[in-house]
Structures are given as C-alpha cells and as structure tokens.
Short mmCIF file of C-alpha atoms and ligand atoms in Angstrom, two decimals:
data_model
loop_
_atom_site.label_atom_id
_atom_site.label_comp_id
_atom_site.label_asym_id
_atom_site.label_seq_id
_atom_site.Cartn_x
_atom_site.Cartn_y
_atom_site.Cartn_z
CA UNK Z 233 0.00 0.00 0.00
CA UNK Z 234 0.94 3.15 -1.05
CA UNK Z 235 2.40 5.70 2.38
CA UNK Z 236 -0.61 8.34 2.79
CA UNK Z 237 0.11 11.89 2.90
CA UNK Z 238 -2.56 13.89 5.14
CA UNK Z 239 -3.08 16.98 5.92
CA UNK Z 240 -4.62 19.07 9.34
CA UNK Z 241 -5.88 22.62 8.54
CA UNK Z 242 -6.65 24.77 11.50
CA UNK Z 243 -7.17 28.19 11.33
CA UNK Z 244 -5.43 30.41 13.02
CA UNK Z 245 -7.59 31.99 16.56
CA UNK Z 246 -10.35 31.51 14.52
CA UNK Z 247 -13.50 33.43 15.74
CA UNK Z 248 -11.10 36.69 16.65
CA UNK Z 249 -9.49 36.72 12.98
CA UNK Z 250 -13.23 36.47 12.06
CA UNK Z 251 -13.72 40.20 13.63
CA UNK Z 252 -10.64 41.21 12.63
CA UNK Z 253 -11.36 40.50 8.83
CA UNK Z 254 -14.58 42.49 9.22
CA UNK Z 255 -13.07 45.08 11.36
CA UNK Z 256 -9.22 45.95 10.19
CA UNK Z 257 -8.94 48.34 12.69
CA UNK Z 258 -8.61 45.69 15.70
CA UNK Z 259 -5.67 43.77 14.08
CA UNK Z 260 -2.95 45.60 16.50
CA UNK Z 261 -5.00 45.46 19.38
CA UNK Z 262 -5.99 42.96 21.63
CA UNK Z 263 -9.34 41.53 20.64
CA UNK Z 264 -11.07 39.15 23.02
CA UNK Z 265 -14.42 37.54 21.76
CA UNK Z 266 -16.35 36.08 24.85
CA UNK Z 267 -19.39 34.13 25.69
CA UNK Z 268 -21.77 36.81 27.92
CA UNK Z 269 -23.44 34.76 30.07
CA UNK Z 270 -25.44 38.28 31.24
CA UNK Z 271 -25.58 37.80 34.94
CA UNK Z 272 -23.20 40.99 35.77
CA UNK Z 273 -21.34 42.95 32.47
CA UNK Z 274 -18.57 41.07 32.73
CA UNK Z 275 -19.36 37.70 33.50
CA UNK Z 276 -18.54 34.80 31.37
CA UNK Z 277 -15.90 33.21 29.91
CA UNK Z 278 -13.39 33.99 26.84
CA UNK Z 279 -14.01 31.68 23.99
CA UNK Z 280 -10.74 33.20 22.24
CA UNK Z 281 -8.71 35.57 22.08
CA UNK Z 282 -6.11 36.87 19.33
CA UNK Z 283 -2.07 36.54 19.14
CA UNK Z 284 -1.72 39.96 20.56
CA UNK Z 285 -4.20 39.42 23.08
CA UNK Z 286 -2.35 36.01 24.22
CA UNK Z 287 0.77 38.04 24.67
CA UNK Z 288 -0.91 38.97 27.58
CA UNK Z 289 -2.05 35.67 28.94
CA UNK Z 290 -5.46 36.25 27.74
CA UNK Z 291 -6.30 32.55 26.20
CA UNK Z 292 -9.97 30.37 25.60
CA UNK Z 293 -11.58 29.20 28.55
CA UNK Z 294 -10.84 32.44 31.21
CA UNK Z 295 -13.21 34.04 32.72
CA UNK Z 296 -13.93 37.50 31.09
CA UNK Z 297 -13.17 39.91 34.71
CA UNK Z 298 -10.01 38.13 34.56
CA UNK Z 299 -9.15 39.12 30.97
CA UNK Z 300 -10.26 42.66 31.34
CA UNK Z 301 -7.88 42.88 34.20
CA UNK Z 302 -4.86 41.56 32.91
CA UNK Z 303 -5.52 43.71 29.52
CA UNK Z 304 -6.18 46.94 31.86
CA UNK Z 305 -4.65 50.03 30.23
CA UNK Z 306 -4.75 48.46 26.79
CA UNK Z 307 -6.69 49.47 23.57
CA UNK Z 308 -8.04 45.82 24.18
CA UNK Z 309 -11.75 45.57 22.77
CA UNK Z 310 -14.18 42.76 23.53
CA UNK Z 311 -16.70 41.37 21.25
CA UNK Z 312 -19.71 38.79 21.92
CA UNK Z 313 -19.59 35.31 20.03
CA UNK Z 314 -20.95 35.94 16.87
CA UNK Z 315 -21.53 32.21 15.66
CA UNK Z 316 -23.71 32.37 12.23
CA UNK Z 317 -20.64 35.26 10.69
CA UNK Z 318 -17.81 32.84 11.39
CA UNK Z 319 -19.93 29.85 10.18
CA UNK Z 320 -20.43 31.44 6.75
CA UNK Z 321 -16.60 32.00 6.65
CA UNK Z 322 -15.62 28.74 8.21
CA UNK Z 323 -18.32 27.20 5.18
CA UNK Z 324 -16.26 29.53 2.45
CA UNK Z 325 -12.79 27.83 3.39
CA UNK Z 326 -14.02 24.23 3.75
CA UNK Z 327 -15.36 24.79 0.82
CA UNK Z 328 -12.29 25.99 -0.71
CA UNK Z 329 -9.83 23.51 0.82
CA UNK Z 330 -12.37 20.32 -0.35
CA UNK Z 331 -11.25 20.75 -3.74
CA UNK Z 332 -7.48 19.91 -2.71
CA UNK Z 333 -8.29 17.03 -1.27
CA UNK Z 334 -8.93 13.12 -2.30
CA UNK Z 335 -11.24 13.03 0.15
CA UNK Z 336 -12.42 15.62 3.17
CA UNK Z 337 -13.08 15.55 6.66
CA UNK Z 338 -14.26 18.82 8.48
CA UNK Z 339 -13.49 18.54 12.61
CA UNK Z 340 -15.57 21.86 14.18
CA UNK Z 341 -15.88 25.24 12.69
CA UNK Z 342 -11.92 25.60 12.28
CA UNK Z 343 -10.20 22.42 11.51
CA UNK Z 344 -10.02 19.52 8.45
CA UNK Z 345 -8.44 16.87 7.43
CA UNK Z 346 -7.19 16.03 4.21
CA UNK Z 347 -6.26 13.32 2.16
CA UNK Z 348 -3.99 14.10 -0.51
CA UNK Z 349 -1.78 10.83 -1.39
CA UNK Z 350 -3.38 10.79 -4.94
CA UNK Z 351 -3.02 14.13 -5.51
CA UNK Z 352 0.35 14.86 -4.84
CA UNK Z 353 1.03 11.65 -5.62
CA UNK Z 354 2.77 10.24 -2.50
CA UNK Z 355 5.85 13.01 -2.59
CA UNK Z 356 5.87 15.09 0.60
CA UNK Z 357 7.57 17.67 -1.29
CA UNK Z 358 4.68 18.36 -3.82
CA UNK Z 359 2.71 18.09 -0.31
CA UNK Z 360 4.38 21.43 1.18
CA UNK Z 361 3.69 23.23 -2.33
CA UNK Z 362 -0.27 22.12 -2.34
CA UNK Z 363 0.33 23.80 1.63
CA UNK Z 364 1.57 26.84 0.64
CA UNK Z 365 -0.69 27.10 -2.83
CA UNK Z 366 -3.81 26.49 -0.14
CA UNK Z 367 -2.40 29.15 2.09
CA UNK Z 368 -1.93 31.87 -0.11
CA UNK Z 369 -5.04 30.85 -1.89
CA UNK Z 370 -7.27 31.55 1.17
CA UNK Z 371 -5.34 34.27 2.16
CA UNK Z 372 -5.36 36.15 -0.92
CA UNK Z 373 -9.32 35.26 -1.18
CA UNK Z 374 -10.71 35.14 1.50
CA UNK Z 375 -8.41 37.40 4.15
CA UNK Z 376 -7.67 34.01 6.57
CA UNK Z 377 -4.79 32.76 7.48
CA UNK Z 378 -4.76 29.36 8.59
CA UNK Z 379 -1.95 26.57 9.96
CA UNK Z 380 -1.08 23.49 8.58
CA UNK Z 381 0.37 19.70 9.94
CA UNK Z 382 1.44 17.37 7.20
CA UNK Z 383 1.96 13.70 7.77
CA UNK Z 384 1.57 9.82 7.24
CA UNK Z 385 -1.66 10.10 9.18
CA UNK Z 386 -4.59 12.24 10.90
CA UNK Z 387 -2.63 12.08 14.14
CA UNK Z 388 1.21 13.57 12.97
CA UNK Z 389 -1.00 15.64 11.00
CA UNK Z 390 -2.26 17.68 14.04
CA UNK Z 391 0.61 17.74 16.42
CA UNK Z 392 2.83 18.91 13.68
CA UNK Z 393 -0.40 21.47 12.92
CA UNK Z 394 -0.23 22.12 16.79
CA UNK Z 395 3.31 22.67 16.94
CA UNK Z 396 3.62 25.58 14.99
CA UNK Z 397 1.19 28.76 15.37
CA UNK Z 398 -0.60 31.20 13.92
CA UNK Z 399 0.38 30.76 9.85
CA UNK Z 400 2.68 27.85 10.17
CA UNK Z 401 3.47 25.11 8.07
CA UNK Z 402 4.79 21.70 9.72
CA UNK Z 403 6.05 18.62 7.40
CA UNK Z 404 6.73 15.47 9.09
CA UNK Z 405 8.11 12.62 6.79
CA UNK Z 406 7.00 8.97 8.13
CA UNK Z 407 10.63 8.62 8.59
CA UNK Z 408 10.70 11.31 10.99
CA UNK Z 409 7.55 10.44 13.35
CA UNK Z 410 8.91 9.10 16.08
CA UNK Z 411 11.69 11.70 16.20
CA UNK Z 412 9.72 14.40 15.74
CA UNK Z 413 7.18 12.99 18.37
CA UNK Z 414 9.31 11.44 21.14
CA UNK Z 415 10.13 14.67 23.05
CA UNK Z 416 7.02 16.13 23.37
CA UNK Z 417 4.61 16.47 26.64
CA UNK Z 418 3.20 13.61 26.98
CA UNK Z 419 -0.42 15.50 26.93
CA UNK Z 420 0.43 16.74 23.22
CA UNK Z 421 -0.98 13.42 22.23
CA UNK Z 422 -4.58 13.35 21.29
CA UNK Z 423 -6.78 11.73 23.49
CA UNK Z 424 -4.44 12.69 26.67
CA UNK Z 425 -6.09 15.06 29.01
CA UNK Z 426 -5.21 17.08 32.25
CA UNK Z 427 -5.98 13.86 34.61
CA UNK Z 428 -4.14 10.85 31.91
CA UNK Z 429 -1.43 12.50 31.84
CA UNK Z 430 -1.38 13.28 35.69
CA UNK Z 431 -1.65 9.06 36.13
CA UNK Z 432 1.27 8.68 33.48
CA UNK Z 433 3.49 10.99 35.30
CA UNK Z 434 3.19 9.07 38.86
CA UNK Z 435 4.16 6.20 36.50
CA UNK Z 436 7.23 8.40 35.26
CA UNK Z 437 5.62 8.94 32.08
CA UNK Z 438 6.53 12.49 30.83
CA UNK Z 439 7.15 12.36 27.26
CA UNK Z 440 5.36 10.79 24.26
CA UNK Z 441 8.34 8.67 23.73
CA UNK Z 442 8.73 7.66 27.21
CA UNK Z 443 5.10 6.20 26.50
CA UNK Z 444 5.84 4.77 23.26
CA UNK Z 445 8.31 2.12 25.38
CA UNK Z 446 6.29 1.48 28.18
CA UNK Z 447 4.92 -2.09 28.54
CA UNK Z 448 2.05 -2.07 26.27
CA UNK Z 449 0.53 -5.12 28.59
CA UNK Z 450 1.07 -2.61 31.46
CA UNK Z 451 -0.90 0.59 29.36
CA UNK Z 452 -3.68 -1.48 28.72
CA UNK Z 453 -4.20 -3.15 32.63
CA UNK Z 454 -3.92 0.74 33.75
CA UNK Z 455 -6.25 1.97 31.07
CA UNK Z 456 -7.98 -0.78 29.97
CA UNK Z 457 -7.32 -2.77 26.62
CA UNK Z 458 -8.98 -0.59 24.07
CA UNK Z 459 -7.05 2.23 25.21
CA UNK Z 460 -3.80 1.01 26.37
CA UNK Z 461 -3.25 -0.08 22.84
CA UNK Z 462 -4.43 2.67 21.14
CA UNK Z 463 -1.66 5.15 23.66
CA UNK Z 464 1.06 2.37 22.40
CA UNK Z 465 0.37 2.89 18.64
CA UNK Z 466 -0.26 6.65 18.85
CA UNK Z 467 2.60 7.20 21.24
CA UNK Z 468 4.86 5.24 18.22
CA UNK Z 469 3.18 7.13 15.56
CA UNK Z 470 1.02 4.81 14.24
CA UNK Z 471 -2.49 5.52 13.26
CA UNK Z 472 -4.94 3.90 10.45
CA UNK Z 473 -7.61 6.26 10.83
CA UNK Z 474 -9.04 7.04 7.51
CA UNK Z 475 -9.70 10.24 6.43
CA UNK Z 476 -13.63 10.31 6.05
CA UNK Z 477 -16.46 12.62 4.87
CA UNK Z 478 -18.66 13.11 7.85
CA UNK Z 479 -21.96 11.01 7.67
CA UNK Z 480 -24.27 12.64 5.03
CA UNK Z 481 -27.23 14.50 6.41
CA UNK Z 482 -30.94 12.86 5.39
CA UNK Z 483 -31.98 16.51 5.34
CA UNK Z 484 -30.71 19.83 5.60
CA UNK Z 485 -33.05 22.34 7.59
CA UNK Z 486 -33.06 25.96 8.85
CA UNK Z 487 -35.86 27.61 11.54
CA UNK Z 488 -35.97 30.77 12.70
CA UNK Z 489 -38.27 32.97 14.49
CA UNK Z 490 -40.20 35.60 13.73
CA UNK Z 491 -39.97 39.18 14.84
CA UNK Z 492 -43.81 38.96 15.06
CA UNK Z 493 -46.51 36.48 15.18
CA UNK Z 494 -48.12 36.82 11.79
CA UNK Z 495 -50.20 35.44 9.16
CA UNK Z 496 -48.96 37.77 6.94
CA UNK Z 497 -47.55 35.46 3.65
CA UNK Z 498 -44.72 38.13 2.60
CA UNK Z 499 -43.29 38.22 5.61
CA UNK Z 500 -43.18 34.51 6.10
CA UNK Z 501 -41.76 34.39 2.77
CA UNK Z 502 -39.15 36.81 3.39
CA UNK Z 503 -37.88 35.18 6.69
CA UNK Z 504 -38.56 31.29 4.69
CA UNK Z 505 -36.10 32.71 1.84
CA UNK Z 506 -33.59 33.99 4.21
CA UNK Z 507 -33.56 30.20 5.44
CA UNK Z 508 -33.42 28.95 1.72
CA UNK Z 509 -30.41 31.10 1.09
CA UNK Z 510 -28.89 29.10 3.92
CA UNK Z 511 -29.71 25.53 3.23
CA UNK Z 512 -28.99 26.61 -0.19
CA UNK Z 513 -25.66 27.94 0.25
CA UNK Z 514 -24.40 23.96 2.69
CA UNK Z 515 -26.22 22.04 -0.62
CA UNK Z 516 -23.88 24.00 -2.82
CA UNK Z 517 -20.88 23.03 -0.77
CA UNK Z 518 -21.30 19.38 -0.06
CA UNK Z 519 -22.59 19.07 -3.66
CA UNK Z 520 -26.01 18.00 -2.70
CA UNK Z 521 -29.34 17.83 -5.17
CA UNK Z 522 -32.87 17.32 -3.68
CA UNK Z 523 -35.75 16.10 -4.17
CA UNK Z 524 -38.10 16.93 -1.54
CA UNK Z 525 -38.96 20.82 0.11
CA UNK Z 526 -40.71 21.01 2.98
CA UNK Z 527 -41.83 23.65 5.64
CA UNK Z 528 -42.28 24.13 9.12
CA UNK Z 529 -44.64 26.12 11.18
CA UNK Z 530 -44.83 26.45 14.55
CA UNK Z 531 -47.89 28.40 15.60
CA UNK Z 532 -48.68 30.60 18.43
CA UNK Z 533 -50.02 27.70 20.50
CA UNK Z 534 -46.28 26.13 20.00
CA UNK Z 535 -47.61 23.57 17.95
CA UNK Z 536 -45.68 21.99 15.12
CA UNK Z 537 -46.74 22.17 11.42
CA UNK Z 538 -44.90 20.87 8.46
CA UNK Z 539 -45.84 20.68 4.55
CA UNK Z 540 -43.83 18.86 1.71
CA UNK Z 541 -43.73 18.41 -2.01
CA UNK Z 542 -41.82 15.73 -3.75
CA UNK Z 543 -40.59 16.26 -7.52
CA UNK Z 544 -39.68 13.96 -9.96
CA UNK Z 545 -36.60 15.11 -10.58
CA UNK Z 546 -33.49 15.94 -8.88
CA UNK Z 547 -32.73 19.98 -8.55
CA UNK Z 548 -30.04 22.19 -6.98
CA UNK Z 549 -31.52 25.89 -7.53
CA UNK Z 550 -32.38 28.06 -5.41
CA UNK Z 551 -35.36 29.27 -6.82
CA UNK Z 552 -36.77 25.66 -6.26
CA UNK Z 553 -36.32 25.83 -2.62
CA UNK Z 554 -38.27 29.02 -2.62
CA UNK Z 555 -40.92 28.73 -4.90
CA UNK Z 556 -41.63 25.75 -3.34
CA UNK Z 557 -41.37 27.19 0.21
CA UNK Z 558 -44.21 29.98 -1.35
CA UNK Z 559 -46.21 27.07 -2.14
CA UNK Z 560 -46.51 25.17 0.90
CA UNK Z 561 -46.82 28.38 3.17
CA UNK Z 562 -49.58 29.78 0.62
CA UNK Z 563 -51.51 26.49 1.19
CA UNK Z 564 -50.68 26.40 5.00
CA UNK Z 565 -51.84 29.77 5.72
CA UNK Z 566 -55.74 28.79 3.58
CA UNK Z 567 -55.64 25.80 5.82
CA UNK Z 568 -54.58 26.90 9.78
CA UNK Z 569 -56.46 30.20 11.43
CA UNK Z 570 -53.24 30.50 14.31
CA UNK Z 571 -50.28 33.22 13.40
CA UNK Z 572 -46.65 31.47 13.01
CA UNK Z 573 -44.39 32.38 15.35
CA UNK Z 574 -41.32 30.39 13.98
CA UNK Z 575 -40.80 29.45 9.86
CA UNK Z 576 -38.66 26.34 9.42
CA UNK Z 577 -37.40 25.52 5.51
CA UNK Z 578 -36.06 22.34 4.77
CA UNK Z 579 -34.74 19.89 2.01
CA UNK Z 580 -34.22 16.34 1.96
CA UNK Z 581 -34.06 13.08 -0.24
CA UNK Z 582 -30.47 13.95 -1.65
CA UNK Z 583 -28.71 12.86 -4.58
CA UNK Z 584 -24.87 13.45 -4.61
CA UNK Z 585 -23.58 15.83 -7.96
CA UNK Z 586 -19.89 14.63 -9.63
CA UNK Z 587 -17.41 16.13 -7.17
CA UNK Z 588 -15.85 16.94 -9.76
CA UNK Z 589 -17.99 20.19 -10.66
CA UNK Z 590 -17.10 21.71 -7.43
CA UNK Z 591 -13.58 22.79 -8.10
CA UNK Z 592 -12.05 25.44 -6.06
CA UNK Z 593 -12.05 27.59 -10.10
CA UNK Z 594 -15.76 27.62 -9.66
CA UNK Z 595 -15.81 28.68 -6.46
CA UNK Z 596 -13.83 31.56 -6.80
CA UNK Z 597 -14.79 32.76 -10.23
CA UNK Z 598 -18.05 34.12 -8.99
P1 TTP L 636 -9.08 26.50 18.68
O1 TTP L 636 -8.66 25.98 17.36
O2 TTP L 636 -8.74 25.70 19.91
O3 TTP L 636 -8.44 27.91 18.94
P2 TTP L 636 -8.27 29.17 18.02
O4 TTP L 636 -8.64 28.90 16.61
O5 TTP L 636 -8.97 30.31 18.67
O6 TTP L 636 -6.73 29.45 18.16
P3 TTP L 636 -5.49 28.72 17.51
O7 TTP L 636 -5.98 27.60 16.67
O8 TTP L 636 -4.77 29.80 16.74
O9 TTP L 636 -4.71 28.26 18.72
O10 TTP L 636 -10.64 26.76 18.70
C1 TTP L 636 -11.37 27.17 17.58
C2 TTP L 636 -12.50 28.10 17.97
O11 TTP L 636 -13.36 27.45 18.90
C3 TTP L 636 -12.02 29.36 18.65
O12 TTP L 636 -11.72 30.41 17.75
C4 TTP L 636 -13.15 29.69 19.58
C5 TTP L 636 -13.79 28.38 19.90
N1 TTP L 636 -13.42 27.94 21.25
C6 TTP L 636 -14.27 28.27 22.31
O13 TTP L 636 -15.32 28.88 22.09
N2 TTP L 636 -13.92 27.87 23.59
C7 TTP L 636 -12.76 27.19 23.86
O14 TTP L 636 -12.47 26.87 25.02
C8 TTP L 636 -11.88 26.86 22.74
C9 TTP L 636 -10.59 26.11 22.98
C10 TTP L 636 -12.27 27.25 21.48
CA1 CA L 637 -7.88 27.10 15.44
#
C-alpha cells in the first residue's frame, strides 16, 4: 500500500481573525471575543482571544473579569460570540480547501483533514507546495490565514499542525515520526487530558516517547485494553484512521423565528427565503441535489406544522427551494387560522452531484 500523505488545517484563533477581517482596525489590538453569560457585564468566559491578546495571557476558557484585568490600560476591545458570521466563513474555506483534497473531513468550525496521497502523488515535497498554494489561496481570497500539519496520518497531521502557530506550516516525513514525536509532553498526544497524563506521570511517564516504550501489557491493565493499545500505537506514531467525509445529512433544515406572530404570507416568505439562502448555500458546498422541500410552522399555541412536495426530478436551484417554500406556506396559511411564530425551511431526499464540478475555479470565479 501506497504511504498516505494527510493533511490538518486549522485556522489560526479563529473566531477573533473572524472580527478582525470584518473590522481591520482591531488587528494591532488585543481583541477578546467572549461568551456573555449576562448575569453581571462582565461575566462569562473567553471563547478566544487573538495573538496579541495572548501576549498577555489572555487565552480560551478564562473568565472575562479576569481578561479585562490583565488587559487593563490596553486598547483591548471585547466582542460577543458571533456564531452564524464565522460559520459562513468557516463554510467559504471548507469549501475551498475540499477541492485539494482526495477526500475531506471537516473537525468543528476551524479544523479539516485532508487526504492528498493521490493528488500529490505520494511526494511530501509536492505536499508542502499544495500547503503553501492552499495558504496563499485563502489568504489572498478570503483574508484568513490558517496553519497546517502534514503527515503519514490524521494524528502527525495535528501535532505537527499544533506545533507551529498562527500561519505555520509543519512537514513530518514517516521517517521522521517518532523523532519528531518522542520529546514532546506527553499531553500533546490526542486523546491525553489534564488527569491521563497526571496518572502517566506518577508512573514516570513524561514524554510521548517515554510512553511509546512502556509495557504495552502494562498501558492497557492501567487503562484498559482498548485504550492502552491505542496510547502504544499513537505514542509510536502509528495511526490507520481514515480520512472520512462526515456522515451525510438525510436533510438539511433551517428555523428561525419571527420578529412577530403573523399570518402575513410576505413576511413569512421573506424570513422562509432567508432560510433557503442558507440551506442553499451547505447544498452548494457538499454538492447536494434534492428532491423533496418542505416547511415548518410552529404556531402561536407552540404547535408543530410541516408541509412537503416531492418532484420527480433531482434539482439544486435556489429558486426551487423558494418557490416551493411559497407554495406550501400559501396552502398552510388557507388551511390553519393561528399566526406562526417560527418558519422552518427544509430539504431532503439527496442525490450526490460529480465532485468533480465543485472545483475550487468555480468557487472563486463568482
Ligand atoms: P481552537 O482551534 O482551539 O483555537 P483558536 O482557533 O482560537 O486558536 P489557535 O488555533 O490559533 O490556537 O478553537 C477554535 C475556535 O473554537 C475558537 O476560535 C473559539 C472556539 N473555542 C471556544 O469557544 N472555547 C474554547 O475553550 C476553545 C478552545 C475554542
Ligand atoms: Ca484554530
């Protein structure tokens, strides 16, 4: 079998480079985007923070009081989570970074993996050219920078991604795992938290190579078999884990409330194509065609309503989603006496397009 050559994208301190591509002013500053839970102003927790903002040991998971104070006397600005804007990015890249890949597995908002053996054709050379050709690519396009991890699987992939932040580029050949692996912390291995690697330190555990020659019948009567064997292979830089397209959706769907409770059709239909521009936009990326629209209503006594249509033939087209959305809400509304209080829009029965007609070209020449 032919060595693999994969690939780890994650972007760089994702949902703060979000704000900063919408807002160019923040880039020098410290920008901290947070999680308000709304008890007091300032509680809640940081979800991230950017490079300048780490500087001073602002990082995800503090609470917010905590990185006000430690900014104090900065031009520092904080921001709320804003989830749907960095979704419609984070969907813009994926989409971009599919077409470099044999076959694509998104992880989260902000990372993927890539298999690219075919298309570099086994040379990890030719791999650190697709890297950089990705890189600028996105960067020149669409204003992110992310960082890459190449290796002979998903797991050197990302601690070679891990190991060199914001904008970096990591190769490690298969000749050079267990080199470039052995003296890391032992919890830079996937799957080792705070509390396993607290056990394999009592045991004088410290480094990923110091686990890769511990008894492996020892590992798996401290940790049980499943896992003792999988910290013996991963620890030795061994990992068969295919790269795989996440389990295809039976239907794609969007709901959303209204700002009022209304029978009014227009503005149902205005909210309803909002939704179809969504589910619309994730068909167009994983390169789905439909068969079947449907709509959801849920009225003002919080009951549930939903409408479909089936047509013969497959379609992709936005105007399909909504014309058929019109349809169903035109016949709802002659049918119920309630207002809706939430519009739902969704699409189902799915047949996959060539993925060859969703080349990265395409994407960017519109
Ligand atoms: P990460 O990839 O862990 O972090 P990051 O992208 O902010 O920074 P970098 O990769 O440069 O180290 O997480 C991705 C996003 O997930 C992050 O932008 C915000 C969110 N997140 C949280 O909301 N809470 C958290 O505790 C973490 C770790 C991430
Ligand atoms: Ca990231």
């Amino acid at each position: 079998m032919q060595a693999r050559v994969i690939m780890l994208v994650d972007f760089d301190y994702f949902f703060a480079q979000c704000e900063e591509l919408r807002n160019p002013a923040l880039k020098d500053k410290p920008v901290v985007v947070g999680v308000y839970s709304g008890r007091t102003e300032d509680s809640g927790a940081v979800s991230t923070a950017n490079y300048v903002a780490r500087k001073f040991g602002v990082k995800s998971g503090i609470p917010l009081y905590l990185a006000k104070r430690r900014l104090e006397g900065t031009e520092a600005v904080f921001l709320p989570v804003d989830y749907e804007f960095y979704e419609q990015i984070s969907d813009k890249i994926m989409h971009a970074l599919r077409g470099y890949a044999d076959s694509f597995e998104q992880v989260g908002i902000d990372e993927a993996y890539l298999d690219v053996t075919q298309k570099i054709q086994g040379s990890f050379e030719a791999a650190s050219d697709l890297a950089k050709k990705m890189k600028n690519e996105v960067k020149n396009q669409l204003g992110i920078t992310f960082s890459v991890g190449v290796g002979p699987n998903k797991l050197v992939a990302k601690t070679a991604a891990d190991s060199q932040k914001p904008d970096g580029l990591t190769l490690v050949k298969p000749e050079e795992a267990e080199r470039f692996l052995s003296p890391l912390p032992v919890d830079r291995l996937v799957g080792v938290g705070r509390k396993t690697a607290a056990k394999m330190g009592e045991l004088g555990i410290k480094t990923i190579g110091d686990l890769a020659r511990y008894n492996v019948q020892r590992l798996m009567e401290l940790f049980g078999k499943n896992l003792g064997v999988y910290f013996h292979n991963a620890a030795n830089g061994t990992d068969n884990e295919p790269v795989q397209e996440a389990g295809e959706a039976e239907s794609i769907s969007r709901i959303a409330t209204l700002k009022v409770n209304t029978r009014d059709l227009e503005v149902i239909l205005e909210k309803a194509s909002q939704l179809s521009e969504e589910i619309h936009r994730e068909l167009a990326q994983k390169g789905l065609s439909f068969k079947q629209v449907g709509i959801i209503a849920i009225l003002t006594d919080l009951s549930s309503k939903s409408r479909s249509q089936t047509a013969e033939k497959p379609a992709k087209d936005l105007e399909t989603i909504k014309k058929a959305a019109r349809e169903l809400f035109e016949k709802f509304l002659g049918e119920s006496e309630l207002e809706v209080r939430r519009v739902g829009v969704r699409v189902s029965q799915f047949s996959k397009e060539e993925r060859e007609q969703k080349k990265l070209t395409s994407f960017f020449g519109n």
